[in-house]
Short mmCIF file of C-alpha atoms in Angstrom, two decimals:
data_model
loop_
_atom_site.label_atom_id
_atom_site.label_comp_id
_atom_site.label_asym_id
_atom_site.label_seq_id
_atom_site.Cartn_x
_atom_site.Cartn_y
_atom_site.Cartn_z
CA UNK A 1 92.65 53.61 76.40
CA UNK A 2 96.82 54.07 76.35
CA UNK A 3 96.51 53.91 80.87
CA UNK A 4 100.29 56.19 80.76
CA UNK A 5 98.68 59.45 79.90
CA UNK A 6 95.83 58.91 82.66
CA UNK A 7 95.13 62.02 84.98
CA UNK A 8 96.12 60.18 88.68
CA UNK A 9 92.93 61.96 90.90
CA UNK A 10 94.30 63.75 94.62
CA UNK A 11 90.86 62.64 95.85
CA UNK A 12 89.98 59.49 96.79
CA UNK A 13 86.41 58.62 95.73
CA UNK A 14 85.90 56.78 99.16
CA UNK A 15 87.81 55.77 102.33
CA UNK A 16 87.84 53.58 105.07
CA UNK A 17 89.90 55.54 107.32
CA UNK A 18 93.15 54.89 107.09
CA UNK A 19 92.91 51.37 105.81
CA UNK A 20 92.03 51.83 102.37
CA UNK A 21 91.47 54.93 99.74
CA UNK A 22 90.25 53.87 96.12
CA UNK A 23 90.54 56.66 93.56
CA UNK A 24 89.57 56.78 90.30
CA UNK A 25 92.06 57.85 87.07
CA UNK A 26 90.84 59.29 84.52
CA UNK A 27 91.73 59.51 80.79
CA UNK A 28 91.55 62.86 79.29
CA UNK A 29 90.24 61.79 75.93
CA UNK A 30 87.34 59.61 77.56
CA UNK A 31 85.67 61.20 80.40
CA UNK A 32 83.29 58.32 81.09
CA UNK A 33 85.31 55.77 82.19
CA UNK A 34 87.96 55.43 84.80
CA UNK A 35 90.51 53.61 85.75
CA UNK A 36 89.79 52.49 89.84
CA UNK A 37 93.01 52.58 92.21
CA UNK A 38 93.28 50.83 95.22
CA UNK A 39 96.02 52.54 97.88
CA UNK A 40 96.43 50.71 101.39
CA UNK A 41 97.12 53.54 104.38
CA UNK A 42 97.67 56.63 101.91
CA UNK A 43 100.58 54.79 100.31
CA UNK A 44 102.91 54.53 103.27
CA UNK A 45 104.53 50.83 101.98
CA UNK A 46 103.36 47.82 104.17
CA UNK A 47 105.89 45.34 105.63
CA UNK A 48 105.86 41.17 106.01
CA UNK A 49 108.45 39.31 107.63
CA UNK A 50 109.22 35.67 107.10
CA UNK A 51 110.63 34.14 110.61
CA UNK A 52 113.13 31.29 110.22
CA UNK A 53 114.62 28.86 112.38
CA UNK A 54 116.28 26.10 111.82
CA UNK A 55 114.10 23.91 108.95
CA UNK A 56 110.63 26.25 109.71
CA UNK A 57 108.48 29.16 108.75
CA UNK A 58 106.89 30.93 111.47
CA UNK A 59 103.36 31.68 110.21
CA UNK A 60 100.36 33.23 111.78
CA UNK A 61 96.70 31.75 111.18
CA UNK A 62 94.08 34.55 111.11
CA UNK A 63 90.90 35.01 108.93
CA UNK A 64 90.76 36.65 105.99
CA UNK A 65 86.98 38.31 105.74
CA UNK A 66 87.43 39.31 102.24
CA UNK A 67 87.69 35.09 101.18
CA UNK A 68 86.05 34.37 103.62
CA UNK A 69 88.63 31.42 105.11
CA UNK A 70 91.45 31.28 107.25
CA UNK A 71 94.73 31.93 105.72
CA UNK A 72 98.54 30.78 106.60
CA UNK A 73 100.64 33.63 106.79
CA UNK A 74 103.91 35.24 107.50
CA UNK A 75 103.50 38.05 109.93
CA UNK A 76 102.81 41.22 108.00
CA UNK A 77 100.75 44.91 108.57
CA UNK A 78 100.31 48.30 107.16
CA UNK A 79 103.26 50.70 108.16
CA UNK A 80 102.61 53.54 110.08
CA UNK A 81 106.15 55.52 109.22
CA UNK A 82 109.11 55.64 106.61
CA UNK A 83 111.29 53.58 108.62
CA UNK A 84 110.41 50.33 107.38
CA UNK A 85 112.74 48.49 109.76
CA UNK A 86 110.98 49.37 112.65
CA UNK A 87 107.70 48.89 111.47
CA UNK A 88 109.20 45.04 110.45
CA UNK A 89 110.05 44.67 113.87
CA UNK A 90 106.87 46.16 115.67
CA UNK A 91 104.74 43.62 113.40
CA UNK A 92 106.55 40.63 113.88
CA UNK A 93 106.42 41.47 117.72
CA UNK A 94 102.62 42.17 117.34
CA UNK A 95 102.22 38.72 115.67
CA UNK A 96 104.28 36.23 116.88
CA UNK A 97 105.89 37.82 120.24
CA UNK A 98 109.45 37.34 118.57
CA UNK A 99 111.93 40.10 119.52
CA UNK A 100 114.63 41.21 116.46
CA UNK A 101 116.90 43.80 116.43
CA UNK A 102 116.09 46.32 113.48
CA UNK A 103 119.68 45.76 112.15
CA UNK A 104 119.26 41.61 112.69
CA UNK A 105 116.79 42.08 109.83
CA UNK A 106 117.78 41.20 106.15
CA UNK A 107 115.84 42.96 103.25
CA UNK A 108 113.89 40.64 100.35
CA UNK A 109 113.21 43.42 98.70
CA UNK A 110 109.72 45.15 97.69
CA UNK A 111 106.65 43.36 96.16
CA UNK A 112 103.56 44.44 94.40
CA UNK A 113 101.12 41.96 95.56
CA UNK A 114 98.44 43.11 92.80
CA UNK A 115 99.75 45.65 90.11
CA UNK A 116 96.70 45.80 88.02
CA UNK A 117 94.34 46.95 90.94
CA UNK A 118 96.51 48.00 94.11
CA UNK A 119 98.62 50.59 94.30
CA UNK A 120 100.36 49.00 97.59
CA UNK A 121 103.79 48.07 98.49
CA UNK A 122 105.26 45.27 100.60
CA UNK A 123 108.76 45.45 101.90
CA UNK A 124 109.91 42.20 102.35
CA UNK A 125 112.18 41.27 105.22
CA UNK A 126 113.28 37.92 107.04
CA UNK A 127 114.37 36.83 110.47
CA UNK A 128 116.60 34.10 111.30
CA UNK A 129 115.75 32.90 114.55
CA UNK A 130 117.98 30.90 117.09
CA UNK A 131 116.92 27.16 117.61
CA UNK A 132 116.94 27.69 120.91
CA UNK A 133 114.39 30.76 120.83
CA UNK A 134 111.05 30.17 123.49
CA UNK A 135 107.81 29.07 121.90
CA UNK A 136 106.19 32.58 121.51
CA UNK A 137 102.56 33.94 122.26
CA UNK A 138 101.31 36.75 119.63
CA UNK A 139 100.57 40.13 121.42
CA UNK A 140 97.58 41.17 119.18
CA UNK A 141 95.29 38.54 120.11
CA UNK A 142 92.14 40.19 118.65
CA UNK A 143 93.97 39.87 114.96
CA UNK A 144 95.71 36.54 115.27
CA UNK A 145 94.64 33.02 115.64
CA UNK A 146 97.28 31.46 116.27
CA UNK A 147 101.31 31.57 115.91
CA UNK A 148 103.24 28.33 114.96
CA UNK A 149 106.02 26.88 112.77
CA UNK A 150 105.78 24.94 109.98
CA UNK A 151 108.36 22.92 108.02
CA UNK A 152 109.89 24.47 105.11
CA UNK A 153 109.19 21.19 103.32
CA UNK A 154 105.45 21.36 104.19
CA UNK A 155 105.06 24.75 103.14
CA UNK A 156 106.97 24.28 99.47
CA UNK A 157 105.02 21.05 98.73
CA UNK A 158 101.62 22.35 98.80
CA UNK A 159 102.83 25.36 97.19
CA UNK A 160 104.16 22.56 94.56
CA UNK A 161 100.81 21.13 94.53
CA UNK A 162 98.32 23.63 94.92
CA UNK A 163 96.59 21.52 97.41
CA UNK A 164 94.09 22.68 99.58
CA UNK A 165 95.63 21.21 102.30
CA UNK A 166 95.43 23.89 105.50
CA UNK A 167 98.91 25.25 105.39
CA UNK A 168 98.79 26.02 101.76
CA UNK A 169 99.35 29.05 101.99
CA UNK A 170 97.67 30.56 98.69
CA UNK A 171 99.01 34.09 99.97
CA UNK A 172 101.06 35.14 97.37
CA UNK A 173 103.37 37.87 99.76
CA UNK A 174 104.01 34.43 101.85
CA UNK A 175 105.14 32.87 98.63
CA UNK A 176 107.56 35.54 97.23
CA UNK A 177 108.98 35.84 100.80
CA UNK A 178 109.32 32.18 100.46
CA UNK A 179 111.07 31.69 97.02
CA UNK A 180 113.27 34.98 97.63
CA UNK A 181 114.47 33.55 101.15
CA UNK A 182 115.26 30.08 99.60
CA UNK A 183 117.36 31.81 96.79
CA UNK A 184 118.71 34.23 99.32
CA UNK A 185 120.06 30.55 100.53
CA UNK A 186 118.38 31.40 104.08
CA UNK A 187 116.08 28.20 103.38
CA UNK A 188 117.16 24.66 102.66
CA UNK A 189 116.41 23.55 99.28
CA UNK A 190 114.08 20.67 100.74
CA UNK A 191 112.58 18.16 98.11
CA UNK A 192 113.45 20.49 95.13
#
């Protein structure tokens, strides 16, 4: 089946609200098999933010029902409007009770966290954050675990060794965010 001359559906084949819409494509010349498409919020992009400050990640700890296990995490949600900035900003507020100016923001660039199965886009953004910034509660209590910060060095070695220690983060939006910060040169290059 040559997937570029697939007829893209309108309908979605089921929803959950606004969360999720799965369609199925179809391909003219076979009409018994599809091609299923996975679109987060009706395709508005999503949005993650990597917090730094100083030699640390801010990550949130919340549980991920679909692996069943927690999961390390830089602060990220669905987007609710085009302005991508804002939606950064009301997430990372949401998550980790950090307050950023839309314009203190600096762009990573988009990510497709699964290409072959979601039709979803991240924008990437990060945060530097003063030293001196208060130890911060998340607002959305009901979604996050916890809020802390982890050293850079910590997060790139289990990345380095796949470990299973806890703040591995096995998220791959956490690891692009990380690998475009550090050669953004917003990270040190710790134990590289």
């Amino acid at each position: 089946m040559d997937h570029r001359n697939l007829q893209k559906s309108e309908v979605p084949e089921w929803t959950h609200g606004d969360w999720v819409q799965i369609y199925v494509d179809r391909d003219p010349q076979d009409h018994e098999n599809g091609f299923a498409r996975i679109v987060e919020n009706w395709g508005i992009p999503g949005v993650a933010v990597i917090p730094i400050r100083g030699r640390s990640i801010g990550m949130v700890q919340l549980y991920r029902p679909p692996i069943t296990r927690s999961m390390l995490e830089i602060p990220r949600g669905m987007g609710h409007s085009e302005d991508l900035r804002a939606e950064a900003v009301r997430e990372l507020q949401e998550e980790t009770g950090l307050k950023i100016a839309p314009d203190a923001l600096i762009d990573l660039g988009a990510v497709f966290p699964n290409g072959g199965l979601l039709a979803t886009q991240i924008r990437l953004f990060a945060a530097v954050v003063p030293d001196t910034e208060a130890p911060t509660t998340p607002e959305d209590v009901n979604e996050i675990d916890q809020f802390l910060w982890v050293p850079v060095e910590d997060l790139l070695g289990t990345i380095r060794e796949s470990s299973n220690d806890p703040h591995c983060t096995r998220d791959a939006i956490t690891d692009v965010a990380l690998l475009r910060a550090l050669l953004a040169g917003l990270l040190p290059a710790v134990g590289l």
